[in-house]
Amino acid sequence: MSDQDVLVLAEARGDALADVTFELLAAGRELARATGGQVLAVVLGPNGAAHAPALAAADRIIAVDDPQLAEYSPEPFASALREVVEAEQPRAVLTASTSIGWDVAPLLAARLDAPLATGCQAIRPDGDGLLVTASFCGGKMLAECRVAASPAILMMLPGSYRPTDETGKGELEQRKPAAPLEPGAIAFEQWIYPEAGDVDITQQDVLVAVGRGIQQQDNVELAEELAQALGGAVCASRPVVDQGWLPATRQVGKSGMIVKPKLYLALGVSGAPEHQEGMKGAELIIAVNTDPKAPIFDVAHYGAEVDMLDLMPALSEAIAARKG
Amino acid sequence: MNIVVVVRQVPDLIEPLEIVPSGDALDLDAASFILNESDDHALEQALLLKEAGGGSVTVVALDFGDVDNTLYTAVAKGADRIVKIACDGDTPPAPRDSAAVYAEAIKPLEAELVLVGVQAHDELDGGLSPFLAAALELPYVGVIRGVKADDAPGTVAACKEFPGAVMARMSVKLPAVLGILGADQPPRYVPVSRIRGAMKTAQFEESAATLAAGELLLSVSRLYPPAPATRAEMLSGSEEEIAGRIAEILAEKGLVK
């Protein structure tokens, strides 16, 4: 235990760890190398110890089990994490910007009166504090922030660090909370899975993605025609799904699907970090947006600064002409 | 159900963002403001719950930006009460500092359910909603897409979103604070005539809550737009020319046969 340690909250999804956990471990290793501390991975839930081999990048793996951790619920998870943080007194706690991270990190920060930074892309020591580069305003702005107090609770933006092959000591410690965890007022009831029958966008070679630039539901038909011409399917960024214009099964991004098609045609999609998280693995990305500063152009291979509504019919026609 | 909704103004990202000469903050004088998108969903969710089960919806906001229009719009949509909190200065407080003042304004309202957008894009120090829950000493769960009254009295069922369009149904004993990502249906459209009507009839309630800056836990030293790591090769010309070039690229890569 050292006040220079970096604690990483590992997220388990079913039998596996979430990919972002390995990015957090890489960030943790880099920071711990600079601070001279160790990397501690905390995994909450009944099968935590089973994840130990996958958490080999950590020096210590703390698996906490309690009946209340069997399924996710904010109060037991935040309480269990708080107990570990209070015992270990790390310099930084790294969580992911995920559904669980957005609950647990601020609750932990509030209860410990500890600093919290969201959208973190890079961290480095700065004297007694930390310097954090964080993304905000939908990825259109970066902020360099100084976090003076410990532990700094840092919510890392997925994709900011590459998973590392580096390994730590990998020592497993299995713990139970000092007192059985209370269920709290919010209880998990059941998982709800998307209805089968819709197109599985994760299996498509060609995706035509529509964002806010689609403007209204009637225009989705233009995208459908283009997708049909290309032999693919239509997907969307979150605002389009929020409007109810396409089902949640078509949403790409942090809270939607992770896709890796051969072609991702992003039309009127700004490319916020949350969206990029779901599509930047595509083999070919072509982005169309009227805003020349749209972050989507930073990950696209080709771009065009035109109105998607004007381009879609022209592109459908050009594709049809190519096909003869 | 007595529901309180917090709404915030955020810079409109459609407009260019400017930075103050000192380099450590957005130039809010140069920004135009819009209602925070997830707060709009929080309001819609509150109205849906009221329509389904009765009760009242009170909308609370800091007196900043174009908040009057936002609050009148909320009344036109169906909100019962609108409360403004005085906000000195040109810059709204960070979520963490503002949580205490919102809590002070909300406590007398005896809310059974407090709904807040789970995130505002100009936040750097965490979402307002969990800090508000902590300040109110109420339970919290966020990233919620849809809330319904539950069969058990004094509870609601909230759907928490996870990756892959998977939801976790959570039972929430009230009172509680929920961080809303999306409502059960898109925010409703309200005609301008009804907003004008609300402007004539609706009365603001002024909260006596006052803002006290907390300890500075996170200090911004510099803001800057990100430098693109790899910039796209930009295609130029008319829509037809660009469409032709895209079709050509796709054909070269064997994606159009």
XYZ file of C-alpha atoms in Angstrom:
581
model
C 0.000 0.000 0.000
C 1.378 3.388 -1.003
C -0.061 6.828 -1.538
C 1.557 6.697 -4.980
C -0.502 3.679 -6.109
C -3.006 3.832 -8.934
C -6.264 1.971 -8.431
C -8.212 0.749 -11.462
C -11.868 -0.272 -11.312
C -12.186 -3.342 -13.550
C -15.619 -3.816 -15.105
C -16.863 -7.318 -15.694
C -19.518 -7.947 -18.336
C -20.772 -11.466 -18.033
C -17.829 -13.847 -18.004
C -15.401 -11.349 -19.522
C -13.899 -8.027 -18.604
C -14.971 -4.957 -20.546
C -12.335 -3.966 -23.135
C -11.970 -0.567 -21.544
C -10.575 -2.228 -18.411
C -7.389 -3.074 -20.312
C -7.051 0.552 -21.414
C -7.401 1.651 -17.790
C -4.689 -0.803 -16.782
C -2.382 0.653 -19.448
C -3.084 4.162 -18.168
C -2.525 2.927 -14.632
C 0.823 1.323 -15.502
C 2.063 4.488 -17.199
C 1.046 6.680 -14.282
C 2.372 4.266 -11.652
C 5.714 4.154 -13.448
C 5.922 7.916 -13.073
C 4.771 7.997 -9.452
C 6.750 4.951 -8.321
C 3.596 3.248 -7.080
C 1.838 0.014 -7.893
C -1.228 -0.706 -10.003
C -4.174 -2.105 -8.083
C -7.095 -3.614 -9.987
C -10.372 -3.853 -8.096
C -13.022 -6.195 -9.404
C -16.417 -6.318 -7.707
C -18.716 -9.317 -7.832
C -18.987 -13.035 -7.224
C -16.530 -14.178 -9.910
C -13.902 -11.515 -9.392
C -11.088 -13.969 -8.705
C -11.740 -15.699 -12.026
C -10.706 -12.489 -13.802
C -7.287 -12.413 -12.119
C -5.348 -13.927 -15.077
C -6.772 -11.287 -17.415
C -5.743 -8.559 -14.974
C -2.069 -9.535 -15.069
C -1.079 -5.953 -15.871
C -1.892 -5.104 -12.252
C 0.461 -5.654 -9.335
C -2.370 -6.455 -6.983
C -5.825 -7.698 -7.882
C -8.395 -7.059 -5.185
C -11.517 -9.162 -5.733
C -14.360 -8.069 -3.485
C -17.365 -10.323 -3.069
C -20.665 -9.843 -1.312
C -24.191 -11.037 -2.167
C -25.153 -7.443 -2.987
C -22.518 -7.346 -5.741
C -24.066 -10.220 -7.708
C -25.701 -7.733 -10.100
C -24.996 -4.057 -10.547
C -26.595 -1.612 -8.160
C -25.073 1.804 -7.410
C -25.072 1.827 -3.618
C -23.366 -1.530 -2.949
C -20.835 -0.950 -5.745
C -19.977 2.564 -4.560
C -19.739 1.395 -0.938
C -17.488 -1.557 -1.773
C -15.186 0.610 -3.881
C -15.075 3.289 -1.201
C -13.956 0.762 1.398
C -11.063 -0.365 -0.802
C -10.048 3.217 -1.640
C -10.109 4.231 2.013
C -7.992 1.226 2.932
C -5.460 1.640 0.119
C -5.244 5.462 -0.044
C -4.148 5.525 -3.717
C -3.042 8.639 -5.537
C -5.566 8.101 -8.289
C -8.648 5.995 -8.968
C -9.304 5.280 -12.645
C -12.797 4.368 -13.815
C -14.191 4.240 -17.328
C -16.785 6.632 -18.776
C -19.322 3.834 -18.827
C -22.803 3.352 -17.451
C -21.296 2.073 -14.192
C -18.495 4.645 -14.144
C -20.963 7.527 -14.455
C -22.648 6.321 -11.245
C -19.810 5.104 -9.130
C -17.071 7.689 -9.796
C -19.075 10.794 -8.803
C -20.695 9.014 -5.851
C -17.224 8.042 -4.642
C -15.902 11.574 -5.197
C -18.839 13.075 -3.319
C -18.461 10.731 -0.353
C -14.686 11.140 -0.093
C -14.816 14.846 -0.933
C -12.237 13.956 -3.554
C -11.629 15.684 -6.897
C -13.274 14.212 -9.980
C -12.388 14.785 -13.619
C -14.403 13.381 -16.524
C -13.462 12.766 -20.155
C -9.804 12.128 -19.229
C -7.506 11.306 -22.141
C -4.067 11.661 -20.549
C -2.654 11.862 -17.025
C 0.764 12.735 -15.692
C 2.160 13.661 -12.289
C 2.707 17.334 -11.490
C 4.453 17.721 -8.151
C 2.033 16.521 -5.495
C -0.867 16.688 -7.922
C -1.775 15.372 -11.339
C -2.143 17.074 -14.692
C -5.084 15.743 -16.656
C -6.032 16.379 -20.255
C -9.784 16.042 -20.564
C -12.154 16.222 -23.508
C -15.438 18.111 -23.291
C -17.947 19.969 -25.431
C -18.538 16.850 -27.515
C -14.825 16.469 -28.270
C -14.529 19.993 -29.676
C -12.409 21.223 -26.780
C -9.636 19.901 -24.572
C -8.872 21.144 -21.080
C -5.637 20.840 -19.158
C -6.596 20.545 -15.518
C -4.593 20.324 -12.342
C -5.900 18.000 -9.695
C -4.283 18.871 -6.405
C -5.759 16.448 -3.889
C -5.582 12.665 -3.529
C -7.190 10.404 -4.359
C -8.027 11.927 -7.724
C -11.058 10.167 -9.202
C -10.537 10.124 -12.957
C -13.108 8.936 -15.482
C -11.149 7.851 -18.524
C -12.455 8.248 -22.024
C -12.371 4.872 -23.799
C -9.817 4.755 -26.593
C -7.365 7.061 -24.834
C -4.775 4.385 -24.027
C -3.775 1.257 -25.905
C -3.940 -1.942 -23.856
C -0.484 -2.928 -22.674
C 1.427 -6.217 -22.758
C 3.281 -5.112 -19.646
C 2.596 -7.301 -16.652
C 2.629 -6.572 -12.946
C 3.023 -8.872 -9.992
C -0.527 -10.103 -10.427
C -1.060 -10.967 -6.762
C -4.673 -11.880 -6.036
C -6.351 -10.831 -2.785
C -9.908 -11.918 -2.129
C -11.837 -9.721 0.270
C -15.252 -9.286 1.762
C -16.519 -5.915 2.950
C -15.984 -5.243 6.657
C -19.756 -5.421 7.129
C -22.283 -6.986 4.749
C -23.267 -4.432 2.120
C -26.697 -2.822 2.343
C -28.867 -3.173 -0.771
C -29.785 0.510 -0.824
C -32.957 1.987 -2.263
C -32.129 1.039 -5.837
C -32.226 -2.638 -6.717
C -31.441 -4.502 -9.908
C -34.478 -6.419 -11.177
C -33.690 -7.836 -14.597
C -31.745 -7.476 -17.809
C -33.713 -6.401 -20.853
C -32.158 -7.462 -24.149
C -32.981 -5.895 -27.519
C -35.740 -7.585 -29.429
C -34.519 -10.000 -32.040
C -35.591 -9.429 -35.603
C -33.963 -6.108 -36.378
C -30.802 -5.879 -38.471
C -27.646 -6.766 -36.539
C -25.453 -3.797 -37.443
C -22.386 -5.474 -35.924
C -22.519 -8.031 -38.741
C -22.842 -5.595 -41.653
C -19.968 -4.890 -44.062
C -21.446 -1.548 -45.054
C -23.070 0.932 -42.686
C -24.658 4.250 -43.554
C -24.693 6.206 -40.284
C -26.954 9.207 -39.812
C -26.597 11.906 -37.171
C -28.293 15.158 -36.304
C -27.806 16.336 -39.883
C -30.681 14.080 -40.926
C -32.937 16.794 -39.438
C -36.220 14.886 -39.555
C -37.542 11.354 -39.573
C -38.789 11.507 -43.157
C -35.199 11.918 -44.351
C -34.191 8.533 -42.919
C -35.739 7.057 -46.073
C -33.006 8.724 -48.166
C -30.400 6.992 -46.035
C -32.258 3.676 -46.381
C -32.183 4.051 -50.181
C -28.454 4.759 -50.112
C -27.796 1.808 -47.779
C -29.803 -0.418 -50.101
C -27.774 0.756 -53.095
C -24.584 -0.087 -51.190
C -25.895 -3.411 -49.911
C -25.689 -2.308 -46.293
C -27.817 -1.032 -43.431
C -28.589 2.258 -41.742
C -27.329 2.996 -38.250
C -27.297 6.184 -36.197
C -25.707 8.289 -33.523
C -27.502 8.723 -30.201
C -29.532 11.897 -30.944
C -31.321 10.148 -33.806
C -32.224 7.199 -31.583
C -33.280 9.570 -28.792
C -35.741 11.093 -31.252
C -37.196 7.648 -31.854
C -36.384 7.772 -35.563
C -34.410 4.516 -35.429
C -34.458 1.743 -32.795
C -31.783 1.449 -30.120
C -30.417 -1.625 -31.912
C -29.157 0.723 -34.642
C -27.235 3.002 -32.279
C -23.453 3.100 -32.637
C -21.245 4.289 -29.803
C -20.538 4.013 -26.123
C -24.054 3.103 -25.131
C -24.873 1.398 -28.408
C -23.071 -1.074 -30.620
C -19.369 -1.374 -31.422
C -19.081 -1.885 -35.183
C -16.138 -2.657 -37.482
C -17.563 -2.672 -41.005
C -15.587 -2.461 -44.245
C -17.284 0.882 -44.948
C -18.702 3.376 -42.462
C -20.342 6.277 -44.244
C -20.966 8.895 -41.540
C -23.559 11.409 -42.695
C -24.292 14.449 -40.547
C -22.576 12.780 -37.592
C -20.442 15.214 -35.565
C -18.259 12.435 -34.163
C -18.371 13.028 -30.418
C -15.933 10.773 -28.511
C -18.848 8.582 -27.399
C -19.740 7.893 -31.040
C -16.144 7.402 -32.178
C -15.794 4.742 -29.511
C -18.204 2.591 -31.457
C -16.963 3.024 -35.021
C -13.321 3.997 -35.276
C -12.346 0.405 -35.983
C -14.065 0.548 -39.384
C -11.774 -0.236 -42.330
C -12.872 2.768 -44.375
C -14.583 5.827 -42.919
C -16.054 8.493 -45.159
C -17.558 11.464 -43.325
C -19.934 14.104 -44.652
C -20.659 17.128 -42.490
C -21.263 20.838 -43.052
C -19.087 21.705 -40.030
C -15.409 21.658 -41.099
C -14.386 21.343 -37.439
C -16.550 18.289 -36.761
C -14.436 15.742 -34.831
C -15.620 12.995 -37.204
C -13.115 14.308 -39.767
C -10.318 13.430 -37.329
C -11.039 9.718 -37.619
C -12.313 9.615 -41.200
C -10.150 8.624 -44.153
C -12.109 10.808 -46.541
C -14.369 13.748 -45.827
C -16.664 16.159 -47.600
C -17.997 19.444 -46.299
C -21.464 19.342 -47.843
C -25.044 18.855 -46.699
C -25.838 15.164 -46.343
C -29.370 15.771 -47.584
C -27.989 17.032 -50.895
C -25.349 14.349 -51.140
C -27.456 11.258 -50.416
C -29.554 11.279 -53.613
C -26.505 12.142 -55.705
C -24.528 9.310 -54.151
C -27.359 6.793 -54.582
C -27.451 7.776 -58.234
C -23.660 7.543 -58.629
C -23.628 4.082 -57.033
C -26.484 2.927 -59.257
C -24.607 4.230 -62.311
C -21.490 2.293 -61.262
C -23.525 -0.865 -60.929
C -24.967 -0.289 -64.375
C -46.011 12.119 -7.773
C -44.236 15.355 -6.928
C -41.411 15.618 -9.450
C -38.655 18.224 -9.646
C -36.636 18.667 -12.824
C -33.380 20.612 -13.067
C -32.656 22.273 -16.399
C -29.399 23.903 -17.493
C -28.205 26.095 -20.327
C -25.162 24.867 -22.265
C -23.186 26.368 -25.160
C -24.633 25.463 -28.538
C -22.006 23.298 -30.227
C -23.334 24.190 -33.650
C -21.753 27.622 -33.130
C -17.957 28.035 -32.972
C -16.557 27.923 -29.437
C -14.222 30.719 -28.398
C -11.759 30.874 -25.532
C -11.153 33.883 -23.269
C -7.779 35.697 -23.702
C -6.413 34.117 -20.516
C -6.910 30.752 -22.229
C -8.488 28.928 -19.307
C -12.229 29.196 -19.965
C -14.793 29.287 -22.743
C -15.803 32.785 -23.792
C -19.443 32.557 -22.766
C -20.187 36.053 -24.086
C -19.418 34.741 -27.564
C -21.473 31.568 -27.132
C -25.139 31.045 -27.781
C -26.943 28.860 -25.304
C -29.430 26.048 -25.630
C -31.227 23.793 -23.204
C -29.026 20.866 -22.207
C -30.271 17.952 -24.283
C -30.517 15.357 -21.524
C -32.283 17.907 -19.284
C -34.877 18.275 -22.047
C -35.346 14.508 -21.840
C -35.588 14.722 -18.040
C -38.416 17.245 -18.409
C -40.172 15.059 -20.958
C -39.871 12.048 -18.660
C -41.345 14.036 -15.769
C -44.290 15.148 -17.911
C -44.920 11.576 -19.052
C -44.948 10.353 -15.440
C -47.350 13.134 -14.462
C -49.650 12.345 -17.357
C -49.645 8.665 -16.467
C -50.152 8.970 -12.732
C -50.940 12.554 -11.778
C -48.942 14.830 -9.527
C -46.962 17.914 -10.349
C -43.786 18.917 -12.161
C -41.615 21.752 -10.870
C -38.749 22.957 -13.017
C -35.734 24.519 -11.317
C -32.958 26.444 -13.047
C -30.117 28.823 -12.357
C -30.919 32.295 -13.652
C -28.350 32.181 -16.439
C -28.419 32.564 -20.204
C -31.792 32.293 -21.905
C -33.324 30.473 -18.978
C -36.586 32.457 -18.973
C -37.492 31.133 -22.393
C -36.568 27.603 -21.323
C -38.798 27.854 -18.251
C -41.741 29.339 -20.167
C -41.373 26.533 -22.692
C -41.492 24.037 -19.822
C -44.782 25.566 -18.628
C -46.166 25.464 -22.171
C -45.315 21.764 -22.272
C -47.122 21.070 -18.995
C -44.883 21.984 -16.054
C -46.776 23.337 -13.042
C -44.184 25.493 -11.323
C -40.972 27.213 -12.400
C -38.283 28.217 -9.927
C -35.294 30.438 -10.644
C -32.145 30.563 -8.542
C -30.201 33.828 -8.637
C -26.798 33.342 -10.239
C -24.331 36.204 -9.806
C -21.660 36.762 -12.401
C -21.346 35.811 -16.024
C -20.210 32.250 -15.514
C -22.388 29.469 -14.189
C -20.810 27.492 -11.356
C -19.246 24.078 -11.908
C -21.608 21.114 -11.317
C -20.089 20.335 -7.983
C -20.572 23.851 -6.623
C -24.011 24.218 -8.159
C -25.221 20.931 -6.629
C -25.335 22.544 -3.179
C -27.384 25.521 -4.347
C -29.783 23.349 -6.337
C -30.170 21.150 -3.258
C -30.980 24.187 -1.123
C -33.634 25.259 -3.630
C -35.081 21.751 -4.026
C -35.309 20.710 -0.360
C -38.371 22.884 0.449
C -40.178 21.469 -2.606
C -40.402 18.025 -0.929
C -39.826 16.183 -4.169
C -40.488 12.473 -4.383
C -38.461 12.230 -7.565
C -35.720 14.546 -8.871
C -34.809 14.166 -12.543
C -31.665 15.713 -14.031
C -29.922 15.132 -17.349
C -27.109 12.686 -16.719
C -24.527 14.835 -18.436
C -23.981 18.317 -19.800
C -21.309 18.648 -22.458
C -19.623 21.612 -20.744
C -18.963 19.714 -17.524
C -15.437 18.682 -16.574
C -15.890 17.720 -12.955
C -18.602 15.114 -13.180
C -22.309 15.161 -13.687
C -24.510 17.406 -11.612
C -27.030 14.661 -10.894
C -24.952 12.409 -8.574
C -23.544 15.409 -6.699
C -27.079 16.734 -6.289
C -28.170 13.354 -4.924
C -25.286 13.462 -2.458
C -26.212 17.008 -1.396
C -29.843 15.977 -0.923
C -28.744 12.740 0.787
C -30.916 10.759 -1.614
C -30.169 7.545 -3.512
C -28.997 7.903 -7.094
C -28.767 5.973 -10.317
C -27.894 7.469 -13.694
C -27.733 6.738 -17.431
C -31.481 6.117 -17.312
C -33.504 5.742 -20.471
C -37.131 5.527 -19.417
C -38.957 5.608 -16.058
C -42.351 4.145 -15.184
C -44.433 4.069 -12.039
C -43.972 0.683 -10.407
C -46.648 -1.669 -9.059
C -45.270 -1.220 -5.546
C -46.302 2.114 -4.041
C -43.523 4.644 -3.541
C -41.297 3.115 -6.195
C -40.547 3.630 -9.847
C -38.978 1.310 -12.400
C -36.033 2.870 -14.208
C -34.205 1.407 -17.193
C -30.448 1.884 -17.007
C -28.658 1.738 -20.335
C -25.645 -0.529 -20.924
C -23.671 -1.122 -24.135
C -25.253 -3.162 -26.901
C -28.754 -1.706 -26.433
C -29.032 -3.767 -23.227
C -31.007 -2.290 -20.344
C -31.074 -3.116 -16.647
C -34.462 -2.641 -15.054
C -33.909 -1.100 -11.622
C -36.483 -0.716 -8.881
C -36.097 2.686 -7.222
C -37.593 3.464 -3.830
C -38.572 7.108 -3.591
C -37.462 9.743 -2.872
C -34.526 9.498 -5.239
C -32.523 11.358 -7.863
C -32.236 9.892 -11.366
C -29.737 10.927 -14.028
C -31.691 10.840 -17.273
C -30.087 9.991 -20.603
C -33.316 9.669 -22.556
C -37.060 9.788 -21.907
C -39.535 7.096 -22.874
C -40.353 9.223 -25.885
C -38.647 12.185 -27.599
C -39.150 15.640 -26.074
C -42.478 17.024 -27.262
C -42.857 19.909 -29.652
C -44.728 22.886 -28.326
C -46.144 25.615 -30.587
C -44.784 29.134 -30.166
C -48.308 30.375 -29.434
C -48.429 28.239 -26.295
C -45.039 29.511 -25.172
C -46.297 33.077 -25.658
C -49.348 32.158 -23.609
C -47.111 30.825 -20.838
C -45.134 34.071 -20.876
C -48.330 35.949 -20.038
C -49.591 33.675 -17.296
C -46.703 31.790 -15.705
C -45.071 33.204 -12.596
C -41.464 32.577 -11.665
C -40.779 31.607 -8.100
C -37.468 32.954 -6.885
C -35.404 30.659 -4.709
C -33.511 32.187 -1.836
C -30.747 29.613 -2.286
C -27.334 31.207 -2.529
C -24.220 29.995 -4.166
C -21.110 29.396 -2.118
C -18.013 28.400 -4.035
C -16.547 25.202 -2.695
C -12.921 24.250 -2.356
C -11.217 24.247 -5.733
C -10.543 20.570 -6.402
C -9.964 20.839 -10.136
C -8.400 23.895 -11.766
C -8.302 24.447 -15.513
C -5.014 25.895 -16.733
C -5.596 25.827 -20.490
C -8.314 25.147 -23.046
C -7.634 24.419 -26.682
C -9.293 22.686 -29.606
C -7.850 19.234 -30.261
C -5.279 18.932 -33.021
C -6.412 16.232 -35.402
C -4.238 13.145 -35.174
C -4.960 12.190 -38.759
C -7.148 14.450 -40.782
C -9.433 13.103 -43.464
C -8.538 13.703 -47.094
C -11.199 16.244 -48.019
C -13.147 15.854 -51.236
C -14.261 19.044 -52.926
C -16.582 20.061 -55.727
C -20.317 19.981 -56.239
C -22.479 17.342 -54.557
C -22.521 15.390 -57.818
C -18.739 15.572 -58.170
C -18.211 14.475 -54.564
C -20.737 11.658 -54.990
C -18.890 10.533 -58.131
C -15.549 10.574 -56.304
C -16.948 8.584 -53.367
C -18.422 6.032 -55.772
C -15.008 5.792 -57.445
C -13.238 5.236 -54.099
C -15.750 2.549 -53.156
C -15.293 0.850 -56.522
C -11.483 0.935 -56.128
C -11.847 -0.815 -52.780
C -14.245 -3.395 -54.139
C -17.185 -2.070 -52.152
C -19.309 -1.397 -55.230
C -19.545 -4.178 -57.741
